[in-house]
Tab-separated table of C-alpha atoms and ligand atoms in Angstrom:
chain	number	residue	atom	x	y	z
A	1082	UNK	CA	0.000	0.000	0.000
A	1083	UNK	CA	1.186	3.518	-0.779
A	1084	UNK	CA	2.689	5.321	2.188
A	1085	UNK	CA	0.637	8.449	1.561
A	1086	UNK	CA	-2.914	8.398	0.285
A	1087	UNK	CA	-4.888	11.281	-1.180
A	1088	UNK	CA	-7.575	12.839	1.026
A	1089	UNK	CA	-10.927	11.049	0.974
A	1090	UNK	CA	-13.253	12.238	-1.780
A	1091	UNK	CA	-10.454	13.536	-4.016
A	1092	UNK	CA	-9.034	11.945	-7.161
A	1093	UNK	CA	-5.799	11.798	-9.115
A	1094	UNK	CA	-6.483	12.357	-12.781
A	1095	UNK	CA	-3.831	10.213	-14.450
A	1096	UNK	CA	-2.574	10.892	-17.998
A	1097	UNK	CA	-4.906	8.381	-19.733
A	1098	UNK	CA	-7.940	9.812	-17.917
A	1099	UNK	CA	-6.748	13.367	-18.516
A	1100	UNK	CA	-7.409	12.843	-22.242
A	1101	UNK	CA	-11.108	12.478	-21.508
A	1102	UNK	CA	-11.017	15.521	-19.236
A	1103	UNK	CA	-9.332	17.571	-21.945
A	1104	UNK	CA	-11.915	16.468	-24.471
A	1105	UNK	CA	-14.780	17.481	-22.197
A	1106	UNK	CA	-13.211	20.802	-21.192
A	1107	UNK	CA	-12.323	21.747	-24.778
A	1108	UNK	CA	-15.714	20.744	-26.140
A	1109	UNK	CA	-17.510	22.748	-23.440
A	1110	UNK	CA	-15.293	25.776	-24.052
A	1111	UNK	CA	-15.930	25.696	-27.817
A	1112	UNK	CA	-19.653	25.316	-27.302
A	1113	UNK	CA	-19.915	28.164	-24.766
A	1114	UNK	CA	-17.914	30.434	-27.029
A	1115	UNK	CA	-20.107	29.620	-30.011
A	1116	UNK	CA	-23.058	30.886	-27.931
A	1117	UNK	CA	-21.014	34.048	-27.227
A	1118	UNK	CA	-20.212	33.349	-23.581
A	1119	UNK	CA	-16.865	34.653	-22.301
A	1120	UNK	CA	-14.653	33.002	-19.747
A	1121	UNK	CA	-14.338	34.280	-16.188
A	1122	UNK	CA	-11.901	32.920	-13.584
A	1123	UNK	CA	-12.501	33.726	-9.948
A	1124	UNK	CA	-10.482	32.722	-6.857
A	1125	UNK	CA	-10.743	29.226	-5.470
A	1126	UNK	CA	-11.359	30.718	-2.021
A	1127	UNK	CA	-13.524	33.650	-1.064
A	1128	UNK	CA	-14.461	35.409	2.148
A	1129	UNK	CA	-16.845	33.043	3.908
A	1130	UNK	CA	-19.716	35.527	3.971
A	1131	UNK	CA	-19.946	35.458	0.153
A	1132	UNK	CA	-21.306	31.918	0.433
A	1133	UNK	CA	-23.203	32.461	3.690
A	1134	UNK	CA	-25.084	35.353	2.116
A	1135	UNK	CA	-25.123	34.122	-1.482
A	1136	UNK	CA	-25.837	30.403	-1.150
A	1137	UNK	CA	-27.838	30.855	2.072
A	1138	UNK	CA	-26.994	30.163	5.685
A	1139	UNK	CA	-29.638	27.459	6.131
A	1140	UNK	CA	-28.518	25.341	3.172
A	1141	UNK	CA	-26.726	22.020	3.609
A	1142	UNK	CA	-23.782	23.474	1.719
A	1143	UNK	CA	-23.264	26.339	4.173
A	1144	UNK	CA	-24.241	24.606	7.392
A	1145	UNK	CA	-22.159	21.477	7.042
A	1146	UNK	CA	-20.282	21.104	3.778
A	1147	UNK	CA	-17.921	24.048	3.536
A	1148	UNK	CA	-14.163	23.918	3.926
A	1149	UNK	CA	-13.819	27.020	6.053
A	1150	UNK	CA	-10.724	28.169	7.866
A	1151	UNK	CA	-9.243	31.228	9.447
A	1152	UNK	CA	-6.231	32.517	7.540
A	1153	UNK	CA	-3.114	33.903	9.177
A	1154	UNK	CA	-4.623	37.375	9.090
A	1155	UNK	CA	-7.581	36.181	11.183
A	1156	UNK	CA	-10.114	36.315	8.310
A	1157	UNK	CA	-12.579	33.519	7.688
A	1158	UNK	CA	-12.159	32.151	4.173
A	1159	UNK	CA	-13.845	29.228	2.410
A	1160	UNK	CA	-12.849	26.992	-0.493
A	1161	UNK	CA	-15.611	27.681	-2.999
A	1162	UNK	CA	-18.383	25.063	-2.803
A	1163	UNK	CA	-19.890	26.390	-6.052
A	1164	UNK	CA	-19.184	29.031	-8.674
A	1165	UNK	CA	-22.194	31.340	-8.872
A	1166	UNK	CA	-21.657	33.361	-5.688
A	1167	UNK	CA	-18.005	34.084	-6.604
A	1168	UNK	CA	-18.941	35.075	-10.159
A	1169	UNK	CA	-21.667	37.373	-8.776
A	1170	UNK	CA	-19.144	38.895	-6.346
A	1171	UNK	CA	-16.660	39.451	-9.204
A	1172	UNK	CA	-19.406	40.945	-11.410
A	1173	UNK	CA	-20.215	43.488	-8.699
A	1174	UNK	CA	-16.660	44.194	-7.538
A	1175	UNK	CA	-15.376	44.750	-11.095
A	1176	UNK	CA	-18.498	46.711	-12.083
A	1177	UNK	CA	-19.178	44.514	-15.076
A	1178	UNK	CA	-22.691	45.961	-14.942
A	1179	UNK	CA	-21.172	49.092	-16.546
A	1180	UNK	CA	-20.438	47.023	-19.696
A	1181	UNK	CA	-22.782	45.450	-22.205
A	1182	UNK	CA	-25.641	43.518	-20.615
A	1183	UNK	CA	-26.424	40.782	-20.234
A	1184	UNK	CA	-22.949	39.641	-19.289
A	1185	UNK	CA	-22.646	36.072	-20.593
A	1186	UNK	CA	-19.962	34.263	-18.630
A	1187	UNK	CA	-18.646	30.719	-18.440
A	1188	UNK	CA	-16.187	29.000	-16.133
A	1189	UNK	CA	-14.813	25.685	-15.059
A	1190	UNK	CA	-12.711	24.579	-12.147
A	1191	UNK	CA	-12.587	22.742	-8.840
A	1192	UNK	CA	-15.258	23.084	-6.144
A	1193	UNK	CA	-15.117	21.730	-2.600
A	1194	UNK	CA	-17.848	20.253	-0.436
A	1195	UNK	CA	-17.426	18.138	2.670
A	1196	UNK	CA	-19.912	15.448	1.623
A	1197	UNK	CA	-19.945	11.707	2.206
A	1198	UNK	CA	-18.090	10.406	-0.830
A	1199	UNK	CA	-19.701	7.826	-3.102
A	1200	UNK	CA	-19.823	7.213	-6.855
A	1201	UNK	CA	-20.487	10.604	-8.452
A	1202	UNK	CA	-20.095	12.512	-5.182
A	1203	UNK	CA	-16.714	13.837	-4.157
A	1204	UNK	CA	-15.192	16.417	-1.839
A	1205	UNK	CA	-13.219	18.032	-4.617
A	1206	UNK	CA	-15.088	17.994	-7.916
A	1207	UNK	CA	-15.109	20.092	-11.063
A	1208	UNK	CA	-17.808	22.343	-12.399
A	1209	UNK	CA	-18.336	23.696	-15.864
A	1210	UNK	CA	-21.013	26.356	-15.914
A	1211	UNK	CA	-22.454	29.548	-17.313
A	1212	UNK	CA	-24.040	32.657	-15.840
A	1213	UNK	CA	-26.114	35.250	-17.720
A	1214	UNK	CA	-26.422	38.431	-15.659
A	1215	UNK	CA	-28.523	41.439	-16.530
A	1216	UNK	CA	-31.710	40.167	-18.172
A	1217	UNK	CA	-34.889	38.533	-16.926
A	1218	UNK	CA	-36.221	37.872	-20.415
A	1219	UNK	CA	-37.579	34.313	-20.404
A	1220	UNK	CA	-35.774	33.756	-23.706
A	1221	UNK	CA	-32.538	33.862	-21.712
A	1222	UNK	CA	-33.855	31.111	-19.413
A	1223	UNK	CA	-34.613	29.044	-22.506
A	1224	UNK	CA	-31.194	29.812	-23.973
A	1225	UNK	CA	-29.353	28.714	-20.826
A	1226	UNK	CA	-31.338	25.475	-20.758
A	1227	UNK	CA	-30.669	25.008	-24.476
A	1228	UNK	CA	-26.904	25.410	-23.923
A	1229	UNK	CA	-27.032	22.722	-21.218
A	1230	UNK	CA	-29.064	20.408	-23.434
A	1231	UNK	CA	-26.713	20.937	-26.399
A	1232	UNK	CA	-23.656	20.461	-24.206
A	1233	UNK	CA	-24.779	17.051	-22.991
A	1234	UNK	CA	-25.714	15.983	-26.521
A	1235	UNK	CA	-22.384	17.203	-27.907
A	1236	UNK	CA	-20.719	15.000	-25.303
A	1237	UNK	CA	-22.661	12.056	-26.703
A	1238	UNK	CA	-25.208	11.844	-23.881
A	1239	UNK	CA	-28.781	11.715	-25.135
A	1240	UNK	CA	-30.687	9.697	-22.570
A	1241	UNK	CA	-31.139	12.364	-19.902
A	1242	UNK	CA	-34.370	13.930	-18.694
A	1243	UNK	CA	-34.896	17.638	-18.047
A	1244	UNK	CA	-36.832	18.466	-14.885
A	1245	UNK	CA	-38.222	21.977	-14.754
A	1246	UNK	CA	-39.961	24.075	-12.127
A	1247	UNK	CA	-40.547	27.623	-11.015
A	1248	UNK	CA	-39.789	28.427	-7.378
A	1249	UNK	CA	-41.404	31.851	-7.600
A	1250	UNK	CA	-40.272	35.149	-6.135
A	1251	UNK	CA	-40.379	36.615	-2.613
A	1252	UNK	CA	-43.955	37.815	-3.266
A	1253	UNK	CA	-45.476	34.432	-4.151
A	1254	UNK	CA	-43.258	32.637	-1.667
A	1255	UNK	CA	-44.566	34.668	1.271
A	1256	UNK	CA	-48.106	33.685	0.336
A	1257	UNK	CA	-47.188	30.081	-0.270
A	1258	UNK	CA	-45.248	29.847	2.992
A	1259	UNK	CA	-48.345	30.645	5.047
A	1260	UNK	CA	-50.364	27.913	3.305
A	1261	UNK	CA	-47.510	25.438	3.434
A	1262	UNK	CA	-46.908	25.886	7.161
A	1263	UNK	CA	-50.620	25.507	7.850
A	1264	UNK	CA	-50.636	22.268	5.880
A	1265	UNK	CA	-47.511	20.848	7.528
A	1266	UNK	CA	-48.219	21.938	11.119
A	1267	UNK	CA	-49.998	18.649	12.064
A	1268	UNK	CA	-46.922	16.572	11.071
A	1269	UNK	CA	-44.297	19.059	12.207
A	1270	UNK	CA	-43.101	16.826	15.051
A	1271	UNK	CA	-42.724	13.836	12.698
A	1272	UNK	CA	-40.345	15.615	10.325
A	1273	UNK	CA	-36.607	14.963	10.408
A	1274	UNK	CA	-34.419	17.295	12.457
A	1275	UNK	CA	-33.289	19.155	9.343
A	1276	UNK	CA	-36.853	19.761	8.216
A	1277	UNK	CA	-37.872	20.899	11.687
A	1278	UNK	CA	-35.235	23.575	11.338
A	1279	UNK	CA	-36.312	24.337	7.770
A	1280	UNK	CA	-39.887	24.711	9.021
A	1281	UNK	CA	-39.261	28.253	10.214
A	1282	UNK	CA	-36.406	29.290	7.983
A	1283	UNK	CA	-36.997	27.715	4.589
A	1284	UNK	CA	-40.065	25.414	4.498
A	1285	UNK	CA	-39.986	25.162	0.691
A	1286	UNK	CA	-37.010	22.854	0.975
A	1287	UNK	CA	-39.057	20.328	2.999
A	1288	UNK	CA	-40.755	19.418	-0.292
A	1289	UNK	CA	-37.610	17.898	-1.799
A	1290	UNK	CA	-36.153	16.474	1.435
A	1291	UNK	CA	-34.846	12.953	0.795
A	1292	UNK	CA	-36.181	11.738	4.163
A	1293	UNK	CA	-39.527	13.503	4.383
A	1294	UNK	CA	-40.296	13.841	0.660
A	1295	UNK	CA	-42.421	10.664	0.790
A	1296	UNK	CA	-44.435	11.585	3.860
A	1297	UNK	CA	-48.072	11.658	2.565
A	1298	UNK	CA	-48.693	15.060	4.143
A	1299	UNK	CA	-45.550	16.453	2.506
A	1300	UNK	CA	-46.558	14.823	-0.781
A	1301	UNK	CA	-49.945	16.505	-0.710
A	1302	UNK	CA	-48.577	19.888	0.384
A	1303	UNK	CA	-49.372	22.908	-1.767
A	1304	UNK	CA	-46.496	23.459	-4.188
A	1305	UNK	CA	-45.001	26.831	-4.980
A	1306	UNK	CA	-45.651	26.076	-8.654
A	1307	UNK	CA	-49.398	26.153	-7.987
A	1308	UNK	CA	-49.096	29.388	-5.995
A	1309	UNK	CA	-47.128	31.569	-8.409
A	1310	UNK	CA	-47.985	35.257	-8.642
A	1311	UNK	CA	-49.119	36.531	-12.063
A	1312	UNK	CA	-45.724	37.741	-13.103
A	1313	UNK	CA	-43.927	34.485	-12.129
A	1314	UNK	CA	-46.684	32.408	-13.744
A	1315	UNK	CA	-46.390	34.250	-17.054
A	1316	UNK	CA	-42.590	34.047	-16.911
A	1317	UNK	CA	-42.808	30.285	-16.381
A	1318	UNK	CA	-45.337	29.913	-19.214
A	1319	UNK	CA	-43.028	31.844	-21.552
A	1320	UNK	CA	-39.985	29.710	-20.645
A	1321	UNK	CA	-41.986	26.570	-21.456
A	1322	UNK	CA	-43.224	28.105	-24.717
A	1323	UNK	CA	-39.657	28.875	-25.843
A	1324	UNK	CA	-38.464	25.390	-24.904
A	1325	UNK	CA	-41.357	23.983	-26.922
A	1326	UNK	CA	-40.349	26.236	-29.819
A	1327	UNK	CA	-36.912	24.584	-29.791
A	1328	UNK	CA	-38.445	21.119	-29.297
A	1329	UNK	CA	-36.506	20.626	-26.059
A	1330	UNK	CA	-38.446	18.073	-24.011
A	1331	UNK	CA	-38.932	18.666	-20.277
A	1332	UNK	CA	-41.040	17.502	-17.401
A	1333	UNK	CA	-42.426	19.898	-14.806
A	1334	UNK	CA	-41.514	18.566	-11.354
A	1335	UNK	CA	-43.363	20.695	-8.845
A	1336	UNK	CA	-41.407	19.427	-5.835
A	1337	UNK	CA	-37.996	20.272	-7.276
A	1338	UNK	CA	-36.737	23.374	-5.461
A	1339	UNK	CA	-32.908	22.935	-5.604
A	1340	UNK	CA	-30.570	23.160	-2.633
A	1341	UNK	CA	-29.314	26.731	-2.887
A	1342	UNK	CA	-31.247	29.703	-1.505
A	1343	UNK	CA	-30.572	32.228	-4.244
A	1344	UNK	CA	-33.007	30.713	-6.740
A	1345	UNK	CA	-36.085	32.592	-7.934
A	1346	UNK	CA	-38.492	31.533	-10.707
A	1347	UNK	CA	-36.910	29.023	-13.120
A	1348	UNK	CA	-35.162	25.993	-11.592
A	1349	UNK	CA	-34.003	22.961	-13.564
A	1350	UNK	CA	-32.058	19.740	-13.314
A	1351	UNK	CA	-30.804	17.369	-15.973
A	1352	UNK	CA	-31.048	13.818	-14.716
A	1353	UNK	CA	-29.139	10.895	-16.203
A	1354	UNK	CA	-30.046	7.545	-14.695
A	1355	UNK	CA	-27.014	5.666	-16.101
A	1356	UNK	CA	-24.737	7.198	-13.444
A	1357	UNK	CA	-26.387	5.742	-10.352
A	1358	UNK	CA	-27.823	7.373	-7.247
A	1359	UNK	CA	-26.146	10.740	-7.852
A	1360	UNK	CA	-28.061	11.126	-11.082
A	1361	UNK	CA	-28.259	14.914	-11.356
A	1362	UNK	CA	-25.721	15.562	-14.049
A	1363	UNK	CA	-26.324	19.324	-14.209
A	1364	UNK	CA	-28.472	21.877	-12.381
A	1365	UNK	CA	-29.275	25.543	-12.474
A	1366	UNK	CA	-31.806	28.294	-12.279
A	1367	UNK	CA	-32.587	31.969	-12.040
A	1368	UNK	CA	-31.306	34.133	-9.185
A	1369	UNK	CA	-32.871	37.568	-9.430
A	1370	UNK	CA	-31.870	38.796	-5.964
A	1371	UNK	CA	-28.257	37.626	-5.759
A	1372	UNK	CA	-26.433	40.546	-7.388
A	1373	UNK	CA	-28.201	43.038	-5.149
A	1374	UNK	CA	-27.648	40.866	-2.078
A	1375	UNK	CA	-23.906	41.044	-2.765
A	1376	UNK	CA	-23.970	44.836	-2.913
A	1377	UNK	CA	-24.573	45.358	-6.641
A	1378	UNK	CA	-27.428	46.877	-8.602
A	1379	UNK	CA	-30.763	45.108	-8.777
A	1380	UNK	CA	-29.920	42.898	-11.738
A	1381	UNK	CA	-31.367	39.455	-12.449
A	1382	UNK	CA	-29.312	36.416	-13.412
A	1383	UNK	CA	-29.591	32.809	-14.509
A	1384	UNK	CA	-27.105	29.998	-15.010
A	1385	UNK	CA	-26.228	26.364	-14.521
A	1386	UNK	CA	-23.352	24.145	-13.487
A	1387	UNK	CA	-22.626	20.488	-14.101
A	1388	UNK	CA	-20.113	18.148	-12.553
A	1389	UNK	CA	-17.392	16.996	-14.948
A	1390	UNK	CA	-16.991	13.714	-13.033
A	1391	UNK	CA	-20.674	12.885	-13.526
A	1392	UNK	CA	-20.402	13.737	-17.203
A	1393	UNK	CA	-17.467	11.349	-17.502
A	1394	UNK	CA	-19.357	8.645	-15.609
A	1395	UNK	CA	-22.211	9.010	-18.086
A	1396	UNK	CA	-19.839	8.876	-21.059
A	1397	UNK	CA	-18.218	5.751	-19.643
A	1398	UNK	CA	-21.640	4.171	-19.011
A	1399	UNK	CA	-22.469	4.753	-22.686
A	1400	UNK	CA	-19.103	3.347	-23.806
A	1401	UNK	CA	-17.914	6.740	-25.085
A	1402	UNK	CA	-14.227	7.529	-25.072
A	1403	UNK	CA	-12.338	10.182	-26.981
A	1404	UNK	CA	-9.585	8.568	-29.034
A	1405	UNK	CA	-7.223	11.504	-29.023
A	1406	UNK	CA	-3.963	9.979	-27.780
A	1407	UNK	CA	-1.076	12.329	-28.381
A	1408	UNK	CA	1.304	10.364	-30.631
A	1409	UNK	CA	4.652	11.724	-31.803
A	1410	UNK	CA	5.160	12.350	-35.526
A	1411	UNK	CA	8.834	11.548	-35.140
A	1412	UNK	CA	10.750	9.335	-32.744
A	1413	UNK	CA	14.512	9.817	-32.799
A	1414	UNK	CA	16.681	6.735	-32.283
A	1415	UNK	CA	20.418	7.177	-31.691
A	1416	UNK	CA	22.599	4.103	-32.108
A	1417	UNK	CA	26.010	4.366	-30.515
A	1418	UNK	CA	27.882	7.146	-28.737
A	1419	UNK	CA	28.740	9.114	-31.856
A	1420	UNK	CA	25.071	9.508	-32.881
A	1421	UNK	CA	23.950	11.151	-29.643
A	1422	UNK	CA	24.986	14.676	-30.529
A	1423	UNK	CA	23.349	14.519	-33.973
A	1424	UNK	CA	20.182	13.071	-32.387
A	1425	UNK	CA	19.932	15.996	-29.958
A	1426	UNK	CA	20.366	18.411	-32.886
A	1427	UNK	CA	17.692	16.703	-34.993
A	1428	UNK	CA	15.201	16.466	-32.110
A	1429	UNK	CA	15.704	20.153	-31.311
A	1430	UNK	CA	15.196	21.175	-34.944
A	1431	UNK	CA	11.969	19.114	-35.201
A	1432	UNK	CA	10.544	20.605	-32.033
A	1433	UNK	CA	11.495	24.127	-33.046
A	1434	UNK	CA	9.537	23.576	-36.233
A	1435	UNK	CA	6.457	22.640	-34.193
A	1436	UNK	CA	6.636	18.930	-35.000
A	1437	UNK	CA	5.602	16.579	-32.208
A	1438	UNK	CA	8.757	14.572	-31.523
A	1439	UNK	CA	10.386	12.472	-28.833
A	1440	UNK	CA	13.553	10.426	-28.403
A	1441	UNK	CA	14.715	7.284	-26.705
A	1442	UNK	CA	17.277	7.882	-23.944
A	1443	UNK	CA	17.578	4.205	-23.034
A	1444	UNK	CA	20.734	3.480	-25.036
A	1445	UNK	CA	19.175	0.114	-26.005
A	1446	UNK	CA	19.772	-1.562	-29.358
A	1447	UNK	CA	17.851	-0.874	-32.577
A	1448	UNK	CA	15.223	-3.578	-32.062
A	1449	UNK	CA	14.261	-2.428	-28.578
A	1450	UNK	CA	14.101	1.236	-29.593
A	1451	UNK	CA	11.956	0.462	-32.640
A	1452	UNK	CA	9.626	-1.449	-30.376
A	1453	UNK	CA	9.269	1.641	-28.197
A	1454	UNK	CA	8.638	3.810	-31.270
A	1455	UNK	CA	5.853	1.398	-32.145
A	1456	UNK	CA	4.418	1.391	-28.623
A	1457	UNK	CA	4.230	5.193	-28.459
A	1458	UNK	CA	2.514	5.218	-31.854
A	1459	UNK	CA	5.159	7.236	-33.696
A	1460	UNK	CA	4.490	7.934	-37.370
A	1461	UNK	CA	8.190	7.948	-38.272
A	1462	UNK	CA	11.301	6.625	-36.552
A	1463	UNK	CA	14.441	8.628	-37.336
A	1464	UNK	CA	17.502	6.411	-37.127
A	1465	UNK	CA	20.970	7.811	-36.593
A	1466	UNK	CA	23.938	5.414	-36.379
A	1467	UNK	CA	27.659	5.618	-37.168
A	1468	UNK	CA	27.101	5.558	-40.943
A	1469	UNK	CA	24.573	8.409	-40.777
A	1470	UNK	CA	26.926	10.466	-38.602
A	1471	UNK	CA	29.716	9.989	-41.148
A	1472	UNK	CA	27.537	10.910	-44.133
A	1473	UNK	CA	25.528	13.669	-42.358
A	1474	UNK	CA	22.253	11.861	-43.055
A	1475	UNK	CA	19.258	10.438	-41.155
A	1476	UNK	CA	17.328	7.273	-42.016
A	1477	UNK	CA	13.572	7.903	-41.936
A	1478	UNK	CA	11.473	4.826	-41.322
A	1479	UNK	CA	7.741	4.889	-41.915
A	1480	UNK	CA	6.468	2.871	-38.943
A	1481	UNK	CA	3.337	1.695	-40.749
A	1482	UNK	CA	4.836	0.595	-44.098
A	1483	UNK	CA	8.357	-0.123	-42.746
A	1484	UNK	CA	9.735	1.755	-45.792
A	1485	UNK	CA	13.011	3.437	-45.082
A	1486	UNK	CA	14.661	6.358	-46.913
A	1487	UNK	CA	17.802	8.296	-46.232
A	1488	UNK	CA	17.840	12.104	-46.269
A	1489	UNK	CA	20.411	14.720	-45.540
A	1490	UNK	CA	20.211	15.925	-41.912
A	1491	UNK	CA	19.321	19.465	-43.027
A	1492	UNK	CA	16.328	18.125	-44.975
A	1493	UNK	CA	14.844	16.085	-42.099
A	1494	UNK	CA	12.469	18.748	-40.789
A	1495	UNK	CA	11.086	19.572	-44.249
A	1496	UNK	CA	10.640	15.872	-45.097
A	1497	UNK	CA	8.727	15.069	-41.877
A	1498	UNK	CA	6.673	18.260	-42.153
A	1499	UNK	CA	5.779	17.321	-45.707
A	1500	UNK	CA	4.612	13.845	-44.753
A	1501	UNK	CA	2.668	14.771	-41.638
A	1502	UNK	CA	1.128	17.958	-42.926
A	1503	UNK	CA	2.602	19.905	-39.997
A	1504	UNK	CA	4.378	23.173	-40.346
A	1505	UNK	CA	7.983	22.893	-41.459
B	171	HAM	P1	-25.465	22.331	-7.752
B	171	HAM	O1	-26.718	21.618	-8.115
B	171	HAM	O2	-25.119	22.410	-6.312
B	171	HAM	O3	-25.593	23.792	-8.386
B	171	HAM	O4	-24.253	21.689	-8.514
B	171	HAM	C1	-24.295	21.544	-9.930
B	171	HAM	C2	-23.826	20.154	-10.338
B	171	HAM	O5	-22.560	19.880	-9.785
B	171	HAM	C3	-24.691	19.008	-9.864
B	171	HAM	O6	-25.801	18.843	-10.710
B	171	HAM	C4	-23.710	17.846	-9.970
B	171	HAM	O7	-23.616	17.427	-11.335
B	171	HAM	C5	-22.393	18.485	-9.579
B	171	HAM	N1	-22.058	18.236	-8.163
B	171	HAM	C6	-22.558	18.856	-7.081
B	171	HAM	N2	-21.990	18.368	-5.949
B	171	HAM	C7	-21.111	17.420	-6.332
B	171	HAM	C8	-20.196	16.546	-5.645
B	171	HAM	N3	-20.066	16.573	-4.319
B	171	HAM	N4	-19.438	15.692	-6.372
B	171	HAM	C9	-19.541	15.661	-7.728
B	171	HAM	N5	-20.374	16.466	-8.436
B	171	HAM	C10	-21.159	17.333	-7.750
B	171	HAM	C11	-24.654	24.767	-8.250
B	171	HAM	O8	-23.564	24.608	-7.768
B	171	HAM	C12	-25.078	26.090	-8.837
B	171	HAM	N6	-23.967	27.033	-8.660
B	171	HAM	C13	-25.469	25.957	-10.294
B	171	HAM	C14	-25.906	27.274	-10.875
B	171	HAM	C15	-25.177	28.085	-11.657
B	171	HAM	N7	-27.075	27.830	-10.691
B	171	HAM	C16	-27.100	28.975	-11.330
B	171	HAM	N8	-25.939	29.151	-11.897
């Protein structure tokens, strides 16, 4: 057993796996940019109150999942458990609201939550996500959902379901809260400890509690979706109309309220059953009060984030794997002492010309080095022995056809560039 093990709930992404990660990250980046989103990078830790205020101090994330510590200057800082609050803070602090609106931003990077690890649930995990800040037009809700839908499909995942709801605004929530508490009062004592706490502070979340969600009284509770004010109801109707216009299928799930407090109106989750119990592959929603809560102007926002690990689990479950191994175009083989200097020169010249090249430092014989060239998938092996040194040439061996030609050392770069279509 290894002497030192990584912390629980974290992962090493080894070179073979990193290829899949690169594929997913690059594909997401290209897609976001084609929808005219621009990248934003915010710190991995923030002042703790950004999350307490932004995500909500009664949420599971804030009450028990944050990595919070006091730094040497005595300030409380927290490793970001999610990206939206930090992006909102950066939007306000850097006055992005003075620029063109809506600001369409995307990001990816590690997030940290002290959760019980299991398949698809980790303590360090990676988000890719977008935020659109500065419009409450329901077309932007539909666009954000469309980006998420397209992203999953571009990754080869088609079997997911889209669950949609509206969680209303402070106006309809106040009304709904009164009716909900009245309805739940008779079973209040039977609810789990968390829900008893939520009862006063955030009763809406009792509806999607994993423990109490199946209690018949909770099941028959009035949903926020049925209590929307006129403006939230027409917003929700418009979002559905635009999704219909794009033929994006969805299912309204009235009990889905999401686990972060900043949501208003549209809330959605993409669910992919192939990845096991942690089946929410991506989630998001509208947050019309967040920018103001963090000291900015009263601007609405909407966005989503998905976990890269869950995306990769889904791709693996569907047998999808990107084939993009990074093979060298040229593999330089030096045979004997005298060839070493020429081999260094040739390798340097190839690399300077932008050709993907590597060399064997083993000092083994020709057969063993050719075997390695084969194993690494080289297109050409460049052989330099005593004869080549004497004549100032290099033998170029096509690894697929085994054909071998001899060229002058100064012509090596041009010859390889010509054959591989790379720049010479
Ligand atoms: P969230 O639902 O907390 O939303 O996280 C989004 C996604 O991150 C989840 O659907 C899941 O795929 C992944 N995820 C969450 N926790 C873990 C974990 N412990 N291990 C692995 N993957 C995980 C947010 O974070 C919001 N900021 C999304 C958003 C953006 N809403 C508006 N804008």
